Short mmCIF file of C-alpha atoms in Angstrom, two decimals:
data_model
loop_
_atom_site.label_atom_id
_atom_site.label_comp_id
_atom_site.label_asym_id
_atom_site.label_seq_id
_atom_site.Cartn_x
_atom_site.Cartn_y
_atom_site.Cartn_z
CA MET I 802 0.00 0.00 0.00
CA TYR I 803 2.88 2.33 0.76
CA LEU I 804 5.29 0.86 -1.80
CA ALA I 805 5.06 3.80 -4.22
CA GLU I 806 5.70 6.28 -1.42
CA PHE I 807 8.62 4.24 -0.11
CA LEU I 808 10.20 4.01 -3.58
CA THR I 809 9.88 7.79 -3.96
CA VAL I 810 11.54 8.34 -0.59
CA ALA I 811 14.30 5.84 -1.44
CA LEU I 812 15.01 7.48 -4.82
CA ILE I 813 15.16 11.00 -3.40
CA HIS I 814 17.43 9.79 -0.61
CA LEU I 815 19.73 8.00 -3.06
CA LEU I 816 20.18 11.17 -5.11
CA ALA I 817 20.87 13.17 -1.95
CA VAL I 818 23.29 10.74 -0.28
CA ALA I 819 25.25 10.22 -3.50
CA SER I 820 25.91 13.96 -3.82
CA PRO I 821 29.37 14.86 -2.43
CA GLY I 822 29.20 16.98 0.71
CA PRO I 823 30.58 17.22 4.25
CA ASP I 824 29.70 13.59 5.06
CA PHE I 825 31.52 12.33 1.98
CA ALA I 826 34.57 14.49 2.69
CA VAL I 827 34.84 13.30 6.30
CA VAL I 828 34.44 9.60 5.46
CA VAL I 829 37.00 9.85 2.64
CA ARG I 830 39.51 11.61 4.86
CA GLU I 831 39.08 9.07 7.67
CA SER I 832 39.43 6.17 5.21
CA VAL I 833 42.51 7.47 3.44
CA ALA I 834 44.29 8.83 6.50
CA HIS I 835 43.43 6.11 9.01
CA GLY I 836 42.20 3.08 7.09
CA ARG I 837 39.03 1.05 6.59
CA LYS I 838 38.16 0.69 10.26
CA ALA I 839 38.16 4.44 10.86
CA GLY I 840 36.28 5.08 7.62
CA THR I 841 33.66 2.48 8.53
CA TRP I 842 33.15 3.93 12.01
CA ALA I 843 32.77 7.40 10.49
CA ALA I 844 30.19 5.96 8.06
CA LEU I 845 28.29 4.40 10.96
CA GLY I 846 28.38 7.76 12.73
CA VAL I 847 26.81 9.44 9.71
CA GLY I 848 24.16 6.73 9.50
CA SER I 849 23.37 6.98 13.21
CA ALA I 850 22.85 10.74 12.93
CA ILE I 851 20.01 10.07 10.49
CA PHE I 852 17.97 8.76 13.43
CA LEU I 853 18.39 12.20 15.01
CA HIS I 854 16.94 13.95 11.95
CA VAL I 855 14.14 11.41 11.57
CA GLY I 856 13.30 11.69 15.26
CA TYR I 857 12.82 15.44 15.36
CA SER I 858 11.04 15.39 11.99
CA LEU I 859 8.47 12.93 13.34
CA LEU I 860 8.12 14.92 16.56
CA GLY I 861 7.67 18.19 14.67
CA ILE I 862 10.81 19.73 16.16
CA GLY I 863 12.25 20.16 12.67
CA ILE I 864 9.49 22.63 11.82
CA ILE I 865 10.34 24.68 14.91
CA VAL I 866 14.02 24.76 13.96
CA SER I 867 13.30 25.75 10.36
CA GLN I 868 10.98 28.55 11.47
CA SER I 869 13.27 29.89 14.20
CA ILE I 870 16.09 32.02 12.86
CA VAL I 871 17.92 31.80 16.20
CA LEU I 872 17.78 27.99 16.43
CA PHE I 873 18.61 27.51 12.76
CA ASN I 874 21.58 29.87 12.95
CA ALA I 875 22.83 28.22 16.15
CA LEU I 876 22.78 24.84 14.43
CA LYS I 877 24.34 26.29 11.29
CA TRP I 878 27.21 28.02 13.09
CA ALA I 879 27.93 24.98 15.24
CA ALA I 880 28.19 22.78 12.15
CA ALA I 881 30.28 25.35 10.26
CA ALA I 882 32.61 25.77 13.24
CA TYR I 883 33.16 22.02 13.47
CA LEU I 884 33.96 21.72 9.75
CA LEU I 885 36.33 24.69 9.99
CA TYR I 886 37.98 23.12 13.04
CA ILE I 887 38.74 19.77 11.39
CA GLY I 888 39.60 21.56 8.14
CA ILE I 889 42.19 23.78 9.83
CA LYS I 890 43.63 20.74 11.63
CA ALA I 891 44.05 19.04 8.25
CA LEU I 892 45.61 22.16 6.73
CA ARG I 893 48.27 22.11 9.43
CA ALA I 894 49.35 18.58 8.49
CA LYS I 895 53.13 18.21 8.33
CA PRO I 896 55.20 16.03 6.00
CA ALA I 897 55.60 12.49 7.29
CA ALA I 898 59.10 11.24 7.94
CA ALA I 899 58.41 7.77 6.55
CA THR I 900 57.63 7.23 2.89
CA ASP I 901 57.47 3.46 2.64
CA ASP I 902 54.37 1.25 2.58
CA ALA I 903 54.30 1.10 6.36
CA ALA I 904 53.57 4.79 6.42
CA ILE I 905 50.32 4.15 4.59
CA LYS I 906 48.96 2.22 7.56
CA ALA I 907 47.73 4.18 10.54
CA ALA I 908 49.83 3.77 13.60
CA PRO I 909 48.23 1.80 16.45
CA GLY I 910 46.07 4.08 18.57
CA GLU I 911 46.37 6.92 16.09
CA ARG I 912 42.62 7.01 15.49
CA THR I 913 40.10 5.47 17.84
CA ALA I 914 36.78 4.02 16.71
CA ARG I 915 35.06 6.50 18.99
CA GLY I 916 36.85 9.46 17.44
CA ALA I 917 35.99 8.38 13.90
CA TYR I 918 32.37 7.66 14.86
CA ILE I 919 31.96 11.05 16.51
CA SER I 920 33.41 12.84 13.48
CA GLY I 921 30.77 11.25 11.25
CA PHE I 922 27.91 11.72 13.72
CA VAL I 923 28.65 15.37 14.48
CA THR I 924 29.24 16.28 10.82
CA ASN I 925 25.84 14.95 9.77
CA GLY I 926 23.93 15.63 12.98
CA LEU I 927 24.72 19.36 13.05
CA ASN I 928 24.21 19.93 9.33
CA PRO I 929 21.21 22.29 8.93
CA LYS I 930 20.89 21.28 5.29
CA ALA I 931 20.17 17.76 6.49
CA THR I 932 17.57 19.26 8.84
CA LEU I 933 15.80 20.96 5.95
CA PHE I 934 16.10 17.85 3.73
CA PHE I 935 14.43 15.54 6.23
CA LEU I 936 11.87 18.18 7.14
CA SER I 937 10.79 18.48 3.50
CA LEU I 938 10.89 14.70 3.11
CA PHE I 939 8.57 14.09 6.06
CA THR I 940 6.22 17.01 5.40
CA VAL I 941 6.02 17.20 1.60
CA VAL I 942 6.98 13.82 0.12
CA ILE I 943 5.52 11.56 2.81
CA ASN I 944 1.76 11.76 3.23
CA PRO I 945 0.85 13.09 6.69
CA HIS I 946 -1.77 10.35 6.94
CA THR I 947 0.89 7.65 6.61
CA PRO I 948 0.96 5.77 9.95
CA LEU I 949 3.72 6.84 12.31
CA LEU I 950 4.99 3.26 12.45
CA VAL I 951 5.41 3.21 8.67
CA GLN I 952 7.19 6.57 8.74
CA GLY I 953 9.46 5.18 11.44
CA GLY I 954 10.20 2.27 9.11
CA TYR I 955 11.18 4.75 6.41
CA GLY I 956 13.52 6.35 8.93
CA VAL I 957 15.20 3.04 9.75
CA TYR I 958 15.72 2.42 6.03
CA LEU I 959 17.20 5.90 5.52
CA ALA I 960 19.66 5.40 8.38
CA VAL I 961 20.71 1.91 7.26
CA ALA I 962 20.97 2.93 3.59
CA THR I 963 23.07 5.98 4.49
CA ALA I 964 25.43 3.91 6.63
CA ALA I 965 25.68 1.23 3.92
CA TRP I 966 26.48 3.82 1.23
CA PHE I 967 29.26 5.43 3.23
CA CYS I 968 30.62 2.04 4.29
CA LEU I 969 31.05 1.35 0.57
CA VAL I 970 32.78 4.73 0.21
CA ALA I 971 35.06 3.81 3.12
CA ARG I 972 35.81 0.43 1.59
CA LEU I 973 36.70 2.02 -1.76
CA PHE I 974 38.96 4.75 -0.39
CA SER I 975 40.68 2.46 2.11
CA GLN I 976 41.89 0.10 -0.63
CA ALA I 977 45.66 -0.33 -0.50
CA ARG I 978 46.14 1.05 -4.02
CA VAL I 979 43.96 4.06 -3.35
CA ARG I 980 45.65 4.83 -0.04
CA ALA I 981 49.06 4.33 -1.64
CA GLY I 982 48.16 6.80 -4.36
CA PHE I 983 47.08 9.41 -1.84
CA ALA I 984 50.10 8.61 0.34
CA ARG I 985 52.35 9.69 -2.52
CA MET I 986 50.75 13.11 -2.18
CA GLY I 987 51.91 13.07 1.43
CA HIS I 988 50.66 15.87 3.64
CA TRP I 989 49.29 17.66 0.58
CA PHE I 990 46.31 15.30 0.57
CA ASP I 991 45.46 16.29 4.15
CA ARG I 992 45.86 19.93 3.23
CA ALA I 993 43.66 19.53 0.14
CA MET I 994 40.95 17.82 2.20
CA GLY I 995 41.35 20.56 4.79
CA GLY I 996 40.68 23.14 2.11
CA VAL I 997 37.58 21.24 0.99
CA LEU I 998 36.25 21.01 4.56
CA ILE I 999 36.89 24.71 5.17
CA ALA I 1000 35.10 25.59 1.92
CA LEU I 1001 32.15 23.41 2.94
CA GLY I 1002 32.14 25.06 6.37
CA ILE I 1003 32.05 28.54 4.83
CA LYS I 1004 29.31 27.47 2.41
CA LEU I 1005 27.32 26.09 5.32
CA ALA I 1006 27.78 29.30 7.29
CA LEU I 1007 26.25 31.24 4.39
CA THR I 1008 23.18 28.97 4.24
CA GLU I 1009 19.90 30.76 4.88
CA VAL I 1010 16.37 29.56 5.57
CA HIS I 1011 14.18 29.81 2.47
#
């Protein structure tokens, strides 16, 4: 009965999640710099944050945020500040002393699962564009008469699909050949990713409610 609606939601989500943005940049950086485990944990963090967006969309909190300039700006500036923070950290990367294959692998304890997970969760959870996306999804695309349980099911799918997509991204960018290629760039890769994250942070800071 709700198959057509679900397929519409799934298609819109696929187009959105496949578009490069802060989530993609963070997962790629974690995967290349620290390996598959870190990239996967970052992907799971991004996926987990979807439950946050789905939750406040179902509770109607998303509407309050979108209508309140103060709340929206607070969320926006927090997200922008976080992206700028990790971007500046990446820009300050220094040349590594080792250049052999061992240097490609992250040193033990260099990146914890918790740290990678938090980076993914915070990046997605604080993104006001994600707030507006899920708000429009649950108020415009999904029929308001659709049972709450069914809408919750959509939310579970969105979270799982997001995590699965970024786990694939992590798997791709943590391949030995891929990491070796980026390793040849040395600290310039970190600096390039830092520039991307800073640009995304600035773009986010300029986002306005329409």
